C-alpha positions as a LaTeX table, in Angstrom:
\begin{tabular}{lrrr}
\hline
Residue & $x$ (\AA) & $y$ (\AA) & $z$ (\AA) \\
\hline
Met1 & $-55.77$ & 28.21 & $-24.75$ \\
Thr2 & $-53.76$ & 31.44 & $-24.97$ \\
Leu3 & $-49.99$ & 31.76 & $-24.83$ \\
Gln4 & $-50.19$ & 33.26 & $-21.32$ \\
His5 & $-52.07$ & 30.17 & $-20.04$ \\
Ile6 & $-49.43$ & 27.87 & $-21.53$ \\
Glu7 & $-46.55$ & 29.85 & $-19.95$ \\
Arg8 & $-48.36$ & 29.87 & $-16.59$ \\
Ser9 & $-48.84$ & 26.07 & $-16.76$ \\
Ile10 & $-45.17$ & 25.50 & $-17.57$ \\
Gly11 & $-44.13$ & 27.78 & $-14.68$ \\
Ile12 & $-46.36$ & 25.90 & $-12.24$ \\
Gly13 & $-44.92$ & 22.56 & $-13.44$ \\
Arg14 & $-41.34$ & 23.78 & $-12.95$ \\
His15 & $-42.19$ & 25.11 & $-9.50$ \\
Glu16 & $-43.73$ & 21.80 & $-8.44$ \\
Ser17 & $-40.79$ & 19.87 & $-9.91$ \\
Gly18 & $-38.36$ & 22.10 & $-8.02$ \\
Asn19 & $-40.28$ & 21.64 & $-4.80$ \\
Gly20 & $-40.32$ & 17.86 & $-5.32$ \\
Phe21 & $-36.57$ & 17.79 & $-5.89$ \\
Gly22 & $-35.97$ & 19.95 & $-2.81$ \\
Lys23 & $-38.14$ & 17.72 & $-0.64$ \\
Glu24 & $-36.38$ & 14.60 & $-1.89$ \\
Ala25 & $-32.98$ & 16.16 & $-1.19$ \\
Leu26 & $-34.08$ & 17.12 & 2.33 \\
Arg27 & $-35.43$ & 13.61 & 2.88 \\
Leu28 & $-32.16$ & 12.06 & 1.72 \\
Ala29 & $-30.12$ & 14.42 & 3.90 \\
Gly30 & $-32.30$ & 13.55 & 6.88 \\
Arg31 & $-31.85$ & 9.82 & 6.35 \\
Thr32 & $-28.07$ & 10.25 & 5.96 \\
Ser33 & $-27.87$ & 12.35 & 9.13 \\
Ala34 & $-29.93$ & 9.79 & 11.04 \\
Arg35 & $-27.60$ & 6.98 & 9.92 \\
Ile36 & $-24.50$ & 8.96 & 10.91 \\
Leu37 & $-25.96$ & 9.87 & 14.31 \\
Ser38 & $-27.12$ & 6.32 & 15.01 \\
Arg39 & $-23.62$ & 4.97 & 14.27 \\
Tyr40 & $-21.36$ & 7.76 & 15.50 \\
Gly41 & $-23.62$ & 9.81 & 17.76 \\
Val42 & $-22.21$ & 8.43 & 21.02 \\
Leu43 & $-18.63$ & 8.92 & 19.80 \\
Leu44 & $-19.30$ & 12.49 & 18.69 \\
Gly45 & $-21.03$ & 13.22 & 22.01 \\
Phe46 & $-18.05$ & 11.82 & 23.91 \\
Leu47 & $-15.61$ & 13.98 & 21.93 \\
Ala48 & $-17.80$ & 17.06 & 22.42 \\
Leu49 & $-17.97$ & 16.41 & 26.18 \\
Trp50 & $-14.18$ & 15.96 & 26.29 \\
Gln51 & $-13.62$ & 19.25 & 24.45 \\
Glu52 & $-16.04$ & 21.14 & 26.67 \\
Ala53 & $-14.69$ & 19.63 & 29.89 \\
Ala54 & $-11.07$ & 20.50 & 29.02 \\
Ser55 & $-11.89$ & 23.97 & 27.65 \\
Ser56 & $-14.17$ & 24.96 & 30.56 \\
Gly57 & $-11.77$ & 23.83 & 33.27 \\
Trp58 & $-13.91$ & 20.93 & 34.52 \\
Val59 & $-10.76$ & 18.82 & 34.29 \\
Asn60 & $-7.10$ & 19.75 & 34.34 \\
Ala61 & $-6.27$ & 20.67 & 30.72 \\
Ala62 & $-2.59$ & 19.96 & 31.39 \\
Val63 & $-3.48$ & 16.30 & 32.05 \\
Leu64 & $-6.44$ & 15.94 & 29.67 \\
Pro65 & $-5.92$ & 18.48 & 26.87 \\
Pro66 & $-8.83$ & 19.59 & 24.65 \\
Ile67 & $-9.42$ & 17.83 & 21.37 \\
Asp68 & $-8.31$ & 20.82 & 19.29 \\
Ala69 & $-4.90$ & 20.85 & 21.02 \\
Ile70 & $-4.48$ & 17.12 & 20.26 \\
Val71 & $-5.43$ & 17.71 & 16.61 \\
Val72 & $-2.87$ & 20.53 & 16.36 \\
Ala73 & $-0.15$ & 18.33 & 17.87 \\
Leu74 & $-1.10$ & 15.49 & 15.51 \\
Trp75 & $-0.99$ & 17.79 & 12.49 \\
Lys76 & 2.39 & 19.26 & 13.46 \\
Gly77 & 3.84 & 15.80 & 14.06 \\
Leu78 & 2.63 & 14.48 & 10.70 \\
Ala79 & 3.27 & 17.62 & 8.64 \\
Gly80 & 6.72 & 18.06 & 10.15 \\
Gly81 & 7.57 & 14.41 & 9.48 \\
Gly82 & 8.46 & 13.69 & 13.09 \\
Leu83 & 5.78 & 11.03 & 13.53 \\
Leu84 & 6.02 & 9.56 & 10.03 \\
Gly85 & 9.33 & 7.85 & 10.75 \\
Asp86 & 7.92 & 6.41 & 13.98 \\
Ile87 & 4.86 & 5.11 & 12.13 \\
Ala88 & 7.05 & 3.44 & 9.50 \\
Ile89 & 9.24 & 1.71 & 12.10 \\
Ser90 & 6.25 & 0.56 & 14.15 \\
Leu91 & 4.51 & $-0.83$ & 11.06 \\
Gln92 & 7.69 & $-2.63$ & 10.07 \\
Arg93 & 8.01 & $-4.31$ & 13.47 \\
Ala94 & 4.35 & $-5.25$ & 13.81 \\
Gly95 & 3.99 & $-6.24$ & 10.15 \\
Phe96 & 6.99 & $-8.55$ & 10.14 \\
Ala97 & 5.94 & $-10.24$ & 13.40 \\
Phe98 & 2.34 & $-10.60$ & 12.22 \\
Ala99 & 3.39 & $-12.09$ & 8.87 \\
Ala100 & 5.70 & $-14.57$ & 10.62 \\
Ala101 & 2.88 & $-15.59$ & 12.97 \\
Val102 & 0.54 & $-16.17$ & 10.00 \\
Val103 & 3.15 & $-18.30$ & 8.21 \\
Val104 & 3.65 & $-20.48$ & 11.30 \\
Ala105 & 0.19 & $-20.56$ & 12.89 \\
Val106 & $-2.12$ & $-21.14$ & 9.93 \\
Pro107 & $-0.38$ & $-24.24$ & 8.46 \\
Leu108 & 0.22 & $-25.67$ & 11.93 \\
Gly109 & $-3.41$ & $-25.08$ & 12.89 \\
Leu110 & $-4.65$ & $-26.76$ & 9.71 \\
Val111 & $-2.51$ & $-29.82$ & 10.50 \\
Met112 & $-3.51$ & $-29.95$ & 14.19 \\
Gly113 & $-7.17$ & $-29.58$ & 13.30 \\
Gln114 & $-7.08$ & $-32.60$ & 10.98 \\
Val115 & $-4.47$ & $-34.96$ & 12.45 \\
Arg116 & $-5.49$ & $-36.11$ & 15.92 \\
Ala117 & $-2.02$ & $-37.48$ & 16.79 \\
Val118 & $-0.35$ & $-34.11$ & 16.11 \\
Glu119 & $-2.95$ & $-32.25$ & 18.15 \\
Thr120 & $-2.62$ & $-34.71$ & 21.06 \\
Ala121 & 1.15 & $-34.26$ & 21.09 \\
Leu122 & 1.23 & $-30.46$ & 20.78 \\
Asp123 & $-1.91$ & $-29.35$ & 22.63 \\
Pro124 & $-0.44$ & $-29.51$ & 26.19 \\
Ile125 & 2.51 & $-27.26$ & 25.36 \\
Val126 & 0.28 & $-24.91$ & 23.33 \\
Gln127 & $-2.11$ & $-24.58$ & 26.26 \\
Leu128 & 0.78 & $-23.97$ & 28.65 \\
Phe129 & 2.38 & $-21.21$ & 26.61 \\
Arg130 & $-0.87$ & $-19.50$ & 25.60 \\
Gln131 & $-1.75$ & $-19.07$ & 29.28 \\
Thr132 & 1.62 & $-17.39$ & 29.93 \\
Ser133 & 1.57 & $-13.66$ & 29.31 \\
Ala134 & 3.89 & $-12.52$ & 26.55 \\
Leu135 & 4.76 & $-9.47$ & 28.66 \\
Ala136 & 5.84 & $-11.79$ & 31.49 \\
Leu137 & 8.16 & $-13.55$ & 29.02 \\
Tyr138 & 9.49 & $-10.32$ & 27.53 \\
Pro139 & 12.40 & $-10.08$ & 30.02 \\
Val140 & 13.35 & $-13.63$ & 29.02 \\
Phe141 & 13.31 & $-12.66$ & 25.34 \\
Ile142 & 15.48 & $-9.61$ & 26.15 \\
Leu143 & 18.00 & $-11.82$ & 27.96 \\
Leu144 & 18.11 & $-14.25$ & 25.04 \\
Leu145 & 17.89 & $-11.81$ & 22.12 \\
Gly146 & 19.04 & $-8.49$ & 23.59 \\
Leu147 & 17.32 & $-5.10$ & 23.58 \\
Gly148 & 17.45 & $-4.73$ & 19.80 \\
Glu149 & 14.84 & $-5.39$ & 17.15 \\
Ala150 & 14.89 & $-9.17$ & 17.56 \\
Ser151 & 13.34 & $-9.21$ & 21.03 \\
Lys152 & 10.69 & $-6.63$ & 20.07 \\
Val153 & 9.63 & $-8.53$ & 16.96 \\
Phe154 & 9.70 & $-11.88$ & 18.74 \\
Val155 & 7.45 & $-10.81$ & 21.64 \\
Ile156 & 4.88 & $-9.49$ & 19.12 \\
Phe157 & 5.18 & $-12.73$ & 17.13 \\
Trp158 & 4.75 & $-14.81$ & 20.29 \\
Ala159 & 1.61 & $-13.02$ & 21.43 \\
Thr160 & 0.09 & $-13.01$ & 17.93 \\
Leu161 & 0.77 & $-16.70$ & 17.31 \\
Phe162 & $-1.79$ & $-18.20$ & 19.68 \\
Pro163 & $-5.00$ & $-16.40$ & 18.61 \\
Leu164 & $-4.21$ & $-17.36$ & 15.03 \\
Leu165 & $-3.35$ & $-20.96$ & 15.88 \\
Leu166 & $-6.36$ & $-21.64$ & 18.10 \\
Asn167 & $-8.86$ & $-20.04$ & 15.71 \\
Thr168 & $-7.44$ & $-22.02$ & 12.80 \\
Ile169 & $-7.78$ & $-25.29$ & 14.73 \\
Ser170 & $-11.31$ & $-24.33$ & 15.75 \\
Gly171 & $-12.23$ & $-23.48$ & 12.15 \\
Val172 & $-11.04$ & $-26.86$ & 10.87 \\
Lys173 & $-12.96$ & $-28.74$ & 13.57 \\
Glu174 & $-16.17$ & $-26.79$ & 12.90 \\
Val175 & $-16.38$ & $-27.89$ & 9.26 \\
Asp176 & $-19.67$ & $-29.75$ & 8.75 \\
Pro177 & $-18.95$ & $-33.53$ & 9.00 \\
Lys178 & $-21.74$ & $-34.19$ & 6.49 \\
Leu179 & $-19.82$ & $-32.23$ & 3.85 \\
Leu180 & $-16.69$ & $-34.26$ & 4.55 \\
Glu181 & $-18.63$ & $-37.50$ & 4.35 \\
Met182 & $-20.32$ & $-36.49$ & 1.10 \\
Ala183 & $-16.98$ & $-35.58$ & $-0.47$ \\
Arg184 & $-15.54$ & $-38.97$ & 0.48 \\
Val185 & $-18.63$ & $-40.80$ & $-0.80$ \\
Tyr186 & $-18.14$ & $-39.16$ & $-4.19$ \\
Gly187 & $-14.55$ & $-40.40$ & $-4.24$ \\
Ala188 & $-12.72$ & $-37.16$ & $-3.51$ \\
Arg189 & $-9.10$ & $-37.62$ & $-2.51$ \\
Arg190 & $-7.74$ & $-36.33$ & 0.78 \\
Leu191 & $-6.04$ & $-33.34$ & $-0.85$ \\
Thr192 & $-9.21$ & $-32.49$ & $-2.78$ \\
Val193 & $-11.30$ & $-32.69$ & 0.40 \\
Phe194 & $-8.84$ & $-30.36$ & 2.08 \\
Arg195 & $-8.85$ & $-27.82$ & $-0.76$ \\
Arg196 & $-12.55$ & $-27.88$ & $-1.55$ \\
Val197 & $-14.16$ & $-28.51$ & 1.85 \\
Val198 & $-11.85$ & $-28.09$ & 4.85 \\
Leu199 & $-10.00$ & $-24.94$ & 3.85 \\
Pro200 & $-13.07$ & $-22.94$ & 2.66 \\
Gly201 & $-14.95$ & $-24.00$ & 5.79 \\
Ala202 & $-12.10$ & $-22.86$ & 8.06 \\
Val203 & $-11.47$ & $-19.50$ & 6.36 \\
Pro204 & $-14.05$ & $-17.47$ & 8.38 \\
Ser205 & $-12.56$ & $-18.67$ & 11.66 \\
Ile206 & $-9.05$ & $-18.04$ & 10.35 \\
Phe207 & $-10.00$ & $-14.43$ & 9.62 \\
Val208 & $-11.34$ & $-14.06$ & 13.16 \\
Gly209 & $-7.89$ & $-15.15$ & 14.32 \\
Leu210 & $-6.24$ & $-12.71$ & 11.92 \\
Arg211 & $-8.27$ & $-9.82$ & 13.31 \\
Leu212 & $-7.53$ & $-10.81$ & 16.89 \\
Gly213 & $-3.88$ & $-11.28$ & 16.00 \\
Ala214 & $-3.65$ & $-7.84$ & 14.39 \\
Thr215 & $-5.09$ & $-6.25$ & 17.54 \\
Thr216 & $-2.71$ & $-8.22$ & 19.73 \\
Ala217 & 0.25 & $-7.24$ & 17.54 \\
Leu218 & $-0.49$ & $-3.54$ & 18.03 \\
Leu219 & $-0.95$ & $-3.94$ & 21.78 \\
Leu220 & 2.37 & $-5.75$ & 22.16 \\
Leu221 & 4.00 & $-3.26$ & 19.82 \\
Ile222 & 3.30 & $-0.47$ & 22.31 \\
Ala223 & 4.71 & $-2.46$ & 25.22 \\
Ser224 & 7.82 & $-3.56$ & 23.34 \\
Glu225 & 8.60 & $-0.02$ & 22.16 \\
Met226 & 8.32 & 1.35 & 25.67 \\
Ile227 & 11.37 & $-0.66$ & 26.74 \\
Gly228 & 14.76 & $-0.04$ & 25.17 \\
Ala229 & 13.52 & 1.72 & 22.03 \\
Asn230 & 14.40 & 5.11 & 20.62 \\
Lys231 & 11.95 & 5.08 & 17.72 \\
Gly232 & 8.35 & 4.05 & 17.18 \\
Ile233 & 4.88 & 5.16 & 18.19 \\
Gly234 & 5.08 & 3.38 & 21.56 \\
Phe235 & 8.35 & 5.17 & 22.25 \\
Gln236 & 6.73 & 8.50 & 21.37 \\
Val237 & 3.94 & 7.85 & 23.88 \\
Met238 & 6.43 & 7.30 & 26.70 \\
Asn239 & 8.81 & 10.05 & 25.57 \\
Ala240 & 6.00 & 12.61 & 25.35 \\
Gln241 & 4.83 & 11.62 & 28.83 \\
Tyr242 & 8.32 & 12.01 & 30.31 \\
Asn243 & 8.69 & 15.45 & 28.68 \\
Phe244 & 5.12 & 16.40 & 29.65 \\
Gln245 & 4.10 & 16.90 & 26.03 \\
Ile246 & 0.62 & 15.60 & 26.75 \\
Pro247 & $-1.07$ & 16.66 & 23.46 \\
Leu248 & 1.68 & 14.84 & 21.54 \\
Met249 & 1.20 & 11.78 & 23.75 \\
Phe250 & $-2.51$ & 11.68 & 22.93 \\
Ala251 & $-1.71$ & 12.27 & 19.24 \\
Ala252 & 0.49 & 9.17 & 19.25 \\
Ile253 & $-2.32$ & 7.20 & 20.93 \\
Val254 & $-4.73$ & 8.40 & 18.24 \\
Ile255 & $-2.32$ & 7.14 & 15.56 \\
Leu256 & $-2.18$ & 3.71 & 17.22 \\
Ala257 & $-5.98$ & 3.57 & 17.35 \\
Ala258 & $-6.18$ & 4.60 & 13.67 \\
Leu259 & $-3.68$ & 1.91 & 12.67 \\
Gly260 & $-5.76$ & $-0.69$ & 14.50 \\
Leu261 & $-8.98$ & 0.44 & 12.81 \\
Ile262 & $-7.36$ & 0.45 & 9.37 \\
Ala263 & $-5.90$ & $-3.05$ & 9.87 \\
Asn264 & $-9.27$ & $-4.36$ & 11.02 \\
Gln265 & $-11.12$ & $-2.82$ & 8.05 \\
Val266 & $-8.59$ & $-4.23$ & 5.58 \\
Leu267 & $-9.04$ & $-7.73$ & 7.03 \\
Val268 & $-12.84$ & $-7.38$ & 7.04 \\
Ala269 & $-12.76$ & $-6.36$ & 3.36 \\
Met270 & $-10.53$ & $-9.33$ & 2.52 \\
Gln271 & $-12.83$ & $-11.67$ & 4.44 \\
Arg272 & $-15.89$ & $-10.42$ & 2.58 \\
Arg273 & $-14.14$ & $-10.89$ & $-0.72$ \\
Leu274 & $-12.92$ & $-14.41$ & 0.05 \\
Cys275 & $-16.08$ & $-15.55$ & 1.86 \\
Arg276 & $-18.83$ & $-14.28$ & $-0.44$ \\
Trp277 & $-20.68$ & $-17.56$ & 0.09 \\
Asn278 & $-20.85$ & $-16.90$ & 3.85 \\
Thr279 & $-23.95$ & $-14.75$ & 4.50 \\
Ser280 & $-22.94$ & $-14.10$ & 8.12 \\
Val281 & $-19.88$ & $-12.06$ & 7.08 \\
\hline
\end{tabular}
């Protein structure tokens, strides 16, 4: 075999290897694009339709501004620092109320789920208050606590409390009775049964309550900041509407949606870490 034949063979091998790499890259890009479109295709289509409708005059752009105008308003609000202070105050209100609800609801739910006498005594009043809208009680909280921070935090706490409490009780009651019986047969003490069987079995349901509670906290945050507040994302929504700064109003709504998504993803990640044994998570 001559030197020219060897060089030609090497060149053909490199060409085929390059083609194989290019095809594999195209295949990978196609699969990635298909996954993105299957998950976010409807959302992207909705945003594209919104942009086109507002830009082409199909809808009143003063009422429903195009997406690019909302993005510009969002960027100016964040870069200028105007919205950052509102985000910090809103997170402080919602975070404090949510943490207080967790501290109260989870231990109380664990007790009510295990002790029938406590559940029998407290269930009627729990059912009564959970059926009463927190927004309907907000004027009462304002009368009792004033228009300051206390009433805003308390109405968020009140609305967040019941999803957490009821899901914790449900989680305790859904623990497999056979596991409880087996633990007792092997001589496990009550505290050991609680730590090793009841609490791990209730954790998935508790996290469902946490996710529902986080959503509820953000919803009530908006309502509480629309009344008697001069700072916060909910206040910015109302203030922008009154001043007809519609892109800024939608930018504040986008921030609220982003905060909700981030909170949900954080809780999902925590649930997966704490419930590795649960294949349904």
